[in-house]
XYZ file of N, CA and C in Angstrom:
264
model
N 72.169 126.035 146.230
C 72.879 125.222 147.177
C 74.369 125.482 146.952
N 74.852 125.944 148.047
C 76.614 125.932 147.446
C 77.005 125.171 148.520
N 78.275 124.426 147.889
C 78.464 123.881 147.951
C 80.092 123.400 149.083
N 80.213 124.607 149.480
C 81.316 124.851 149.954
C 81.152 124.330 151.517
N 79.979 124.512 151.744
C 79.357 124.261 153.154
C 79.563 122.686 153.747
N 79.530 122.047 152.882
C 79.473 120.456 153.016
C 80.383 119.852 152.194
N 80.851 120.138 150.952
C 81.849 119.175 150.064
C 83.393 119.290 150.764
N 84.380 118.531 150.381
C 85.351 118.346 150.964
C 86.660 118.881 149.692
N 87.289 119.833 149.863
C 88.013 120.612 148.271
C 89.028 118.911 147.836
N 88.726 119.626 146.448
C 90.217 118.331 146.061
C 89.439 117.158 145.557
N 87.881 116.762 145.831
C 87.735 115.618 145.554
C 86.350 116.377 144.320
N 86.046 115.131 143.174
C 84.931 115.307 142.392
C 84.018 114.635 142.874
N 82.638 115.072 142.655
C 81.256 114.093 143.380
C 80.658 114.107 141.911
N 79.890 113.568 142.246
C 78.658 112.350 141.219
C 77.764 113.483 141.913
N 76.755 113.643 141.470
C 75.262 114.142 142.308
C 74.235 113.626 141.707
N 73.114 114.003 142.327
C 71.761 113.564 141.610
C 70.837 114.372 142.788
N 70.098 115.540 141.720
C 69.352 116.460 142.990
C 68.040 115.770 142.419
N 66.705 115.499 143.436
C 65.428 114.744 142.969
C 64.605 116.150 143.408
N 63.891 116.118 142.384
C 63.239 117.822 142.944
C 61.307 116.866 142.612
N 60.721 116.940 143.634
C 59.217 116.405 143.903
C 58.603 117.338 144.302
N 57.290 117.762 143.179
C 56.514 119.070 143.245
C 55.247 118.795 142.563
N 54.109 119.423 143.223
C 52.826 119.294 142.958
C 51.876 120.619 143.274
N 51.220 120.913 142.091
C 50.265 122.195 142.419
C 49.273 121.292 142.508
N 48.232 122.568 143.323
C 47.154 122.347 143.732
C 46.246 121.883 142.857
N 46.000 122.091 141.439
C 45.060 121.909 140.529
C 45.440 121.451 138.799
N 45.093 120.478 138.320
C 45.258 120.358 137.026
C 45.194 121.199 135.856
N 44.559 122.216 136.519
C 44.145 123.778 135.990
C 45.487 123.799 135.491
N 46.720 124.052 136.634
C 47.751 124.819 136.376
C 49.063 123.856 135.638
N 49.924 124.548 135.358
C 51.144 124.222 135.290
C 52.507 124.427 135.452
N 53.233 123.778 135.765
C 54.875 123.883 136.663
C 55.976 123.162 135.790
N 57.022 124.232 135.883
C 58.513 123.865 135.271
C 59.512 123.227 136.412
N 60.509 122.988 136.520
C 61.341 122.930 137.206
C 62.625 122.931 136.233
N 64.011 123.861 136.584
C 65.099 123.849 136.254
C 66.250 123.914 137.143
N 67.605 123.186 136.733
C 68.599 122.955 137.790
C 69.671 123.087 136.746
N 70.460 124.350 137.448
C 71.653 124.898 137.011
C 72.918 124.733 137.711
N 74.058 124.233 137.229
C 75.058 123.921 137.970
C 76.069 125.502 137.821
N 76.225 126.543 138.317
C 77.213 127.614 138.193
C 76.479 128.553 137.319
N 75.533 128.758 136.923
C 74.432 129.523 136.295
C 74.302 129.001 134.995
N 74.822 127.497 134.413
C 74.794 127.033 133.464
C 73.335 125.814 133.332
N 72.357 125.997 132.887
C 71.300 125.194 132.960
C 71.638 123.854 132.445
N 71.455 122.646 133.041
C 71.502 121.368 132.987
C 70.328 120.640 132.283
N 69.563 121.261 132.626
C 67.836 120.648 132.258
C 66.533 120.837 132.986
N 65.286 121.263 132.015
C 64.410 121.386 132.370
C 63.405 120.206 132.483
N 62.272 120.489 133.499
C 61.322 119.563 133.623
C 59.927 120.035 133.771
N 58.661 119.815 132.648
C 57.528 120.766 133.102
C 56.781 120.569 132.321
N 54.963 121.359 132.220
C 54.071 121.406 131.609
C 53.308 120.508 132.479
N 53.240 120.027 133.630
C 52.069 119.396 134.417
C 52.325 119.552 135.202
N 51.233 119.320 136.288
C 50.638 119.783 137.507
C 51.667 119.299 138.594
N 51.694 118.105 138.399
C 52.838 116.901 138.968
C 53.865 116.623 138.574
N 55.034 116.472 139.527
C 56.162 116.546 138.749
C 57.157 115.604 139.349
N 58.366 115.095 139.151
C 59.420 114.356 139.601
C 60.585 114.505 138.769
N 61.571 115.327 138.999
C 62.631 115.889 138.031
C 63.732 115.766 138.590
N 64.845 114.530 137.748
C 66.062 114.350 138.277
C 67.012 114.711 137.585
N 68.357 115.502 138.126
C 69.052 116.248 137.413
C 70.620 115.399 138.086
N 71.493 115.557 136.870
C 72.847 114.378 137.516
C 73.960 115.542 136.880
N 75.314 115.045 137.297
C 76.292 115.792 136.888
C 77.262 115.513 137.760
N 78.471 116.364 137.379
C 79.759 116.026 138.220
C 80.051 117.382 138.782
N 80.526 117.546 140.139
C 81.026 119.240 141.092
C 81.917 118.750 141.737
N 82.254 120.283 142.188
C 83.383 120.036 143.308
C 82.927 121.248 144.586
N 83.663 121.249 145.210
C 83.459 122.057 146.640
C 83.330 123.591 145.981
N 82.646 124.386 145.924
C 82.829 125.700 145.320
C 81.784 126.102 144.571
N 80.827 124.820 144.126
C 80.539 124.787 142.811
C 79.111 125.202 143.178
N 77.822 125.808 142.114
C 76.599 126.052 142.999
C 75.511 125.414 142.182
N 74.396 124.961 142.733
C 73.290 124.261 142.479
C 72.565 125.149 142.622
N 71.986 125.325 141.572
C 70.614 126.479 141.699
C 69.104 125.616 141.020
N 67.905 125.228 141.838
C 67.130 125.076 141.292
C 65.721 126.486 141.025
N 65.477 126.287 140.074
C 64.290 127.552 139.846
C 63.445 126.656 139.332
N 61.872 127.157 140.325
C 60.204 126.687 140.238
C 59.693 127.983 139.341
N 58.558 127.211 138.359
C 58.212 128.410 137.841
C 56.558 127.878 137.872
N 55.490 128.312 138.045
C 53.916 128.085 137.668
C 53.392 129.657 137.421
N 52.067 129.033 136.214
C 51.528 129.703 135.936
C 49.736 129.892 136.745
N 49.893 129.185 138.101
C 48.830 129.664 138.971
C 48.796 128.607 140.212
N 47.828 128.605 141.097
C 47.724 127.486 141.555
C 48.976 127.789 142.991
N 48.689 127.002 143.764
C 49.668 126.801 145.299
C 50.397 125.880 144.816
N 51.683 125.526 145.418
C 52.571 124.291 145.689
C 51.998 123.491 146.411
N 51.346 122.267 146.654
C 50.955 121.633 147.644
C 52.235 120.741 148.704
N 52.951 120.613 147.556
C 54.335 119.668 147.766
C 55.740 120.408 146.819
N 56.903 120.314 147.392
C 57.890 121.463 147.110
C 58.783 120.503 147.799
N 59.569 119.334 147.525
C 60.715 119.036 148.410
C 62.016 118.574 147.378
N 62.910 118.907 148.031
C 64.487 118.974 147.257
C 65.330 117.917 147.897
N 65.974 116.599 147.165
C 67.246 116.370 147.810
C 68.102 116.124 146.696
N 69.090 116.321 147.755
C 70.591 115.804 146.754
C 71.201 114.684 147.446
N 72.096 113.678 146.523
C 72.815 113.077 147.235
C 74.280 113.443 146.167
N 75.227 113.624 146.880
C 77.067 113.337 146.316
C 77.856 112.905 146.778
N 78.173 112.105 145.365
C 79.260 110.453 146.081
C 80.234 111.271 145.376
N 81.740 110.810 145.954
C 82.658 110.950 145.630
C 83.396 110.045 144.560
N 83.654 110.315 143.393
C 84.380 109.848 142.729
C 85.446 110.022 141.945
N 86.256 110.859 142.700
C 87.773 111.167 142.392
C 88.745 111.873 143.557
């Protein structure tokens, strides 16, 4: 996600990206990671089901990268949001 598209330069945001993901089978298993500028923030993983919230501070420029990783199995569910408040 970059960020240039939507942030406003000059100001700092708050974020919080909610990443909600589910494979098809208990069989398998799924990571989720969220990197702010290619710097990893934190991982989330080892089950089927997942709900992984990642927080931090950006500015207009700055890039959100999330990476899915499984070791089999379909995505049944795969959805991403962010929200950023301004606080400076």
């Amino acid at each position: 996600m970059d960020t240039n598209s939507f942030l406003k330069a000059g100001v700092i945001y708050a974020f919080i990206v909610i990443v909600s993901s589910n494979i098809s089978s208990e069989n398998y298993k799924q990571e989720i990671a969220c990197a702010l500028n290619n710097v990893n923030m934190g991982n989330n993983g080892n089950y089927y089901k997942l709900v992984s919230a990642f927080t931090g501070k950006c500015s207009k420029g700055d890039k959100l990268h999330i990476t899915s990783y499984k070791n089999g199995g379909t995505w049944t569910l795969f959805a991403t949001r962010a929200i950023f408040i301004p606080v400076s």
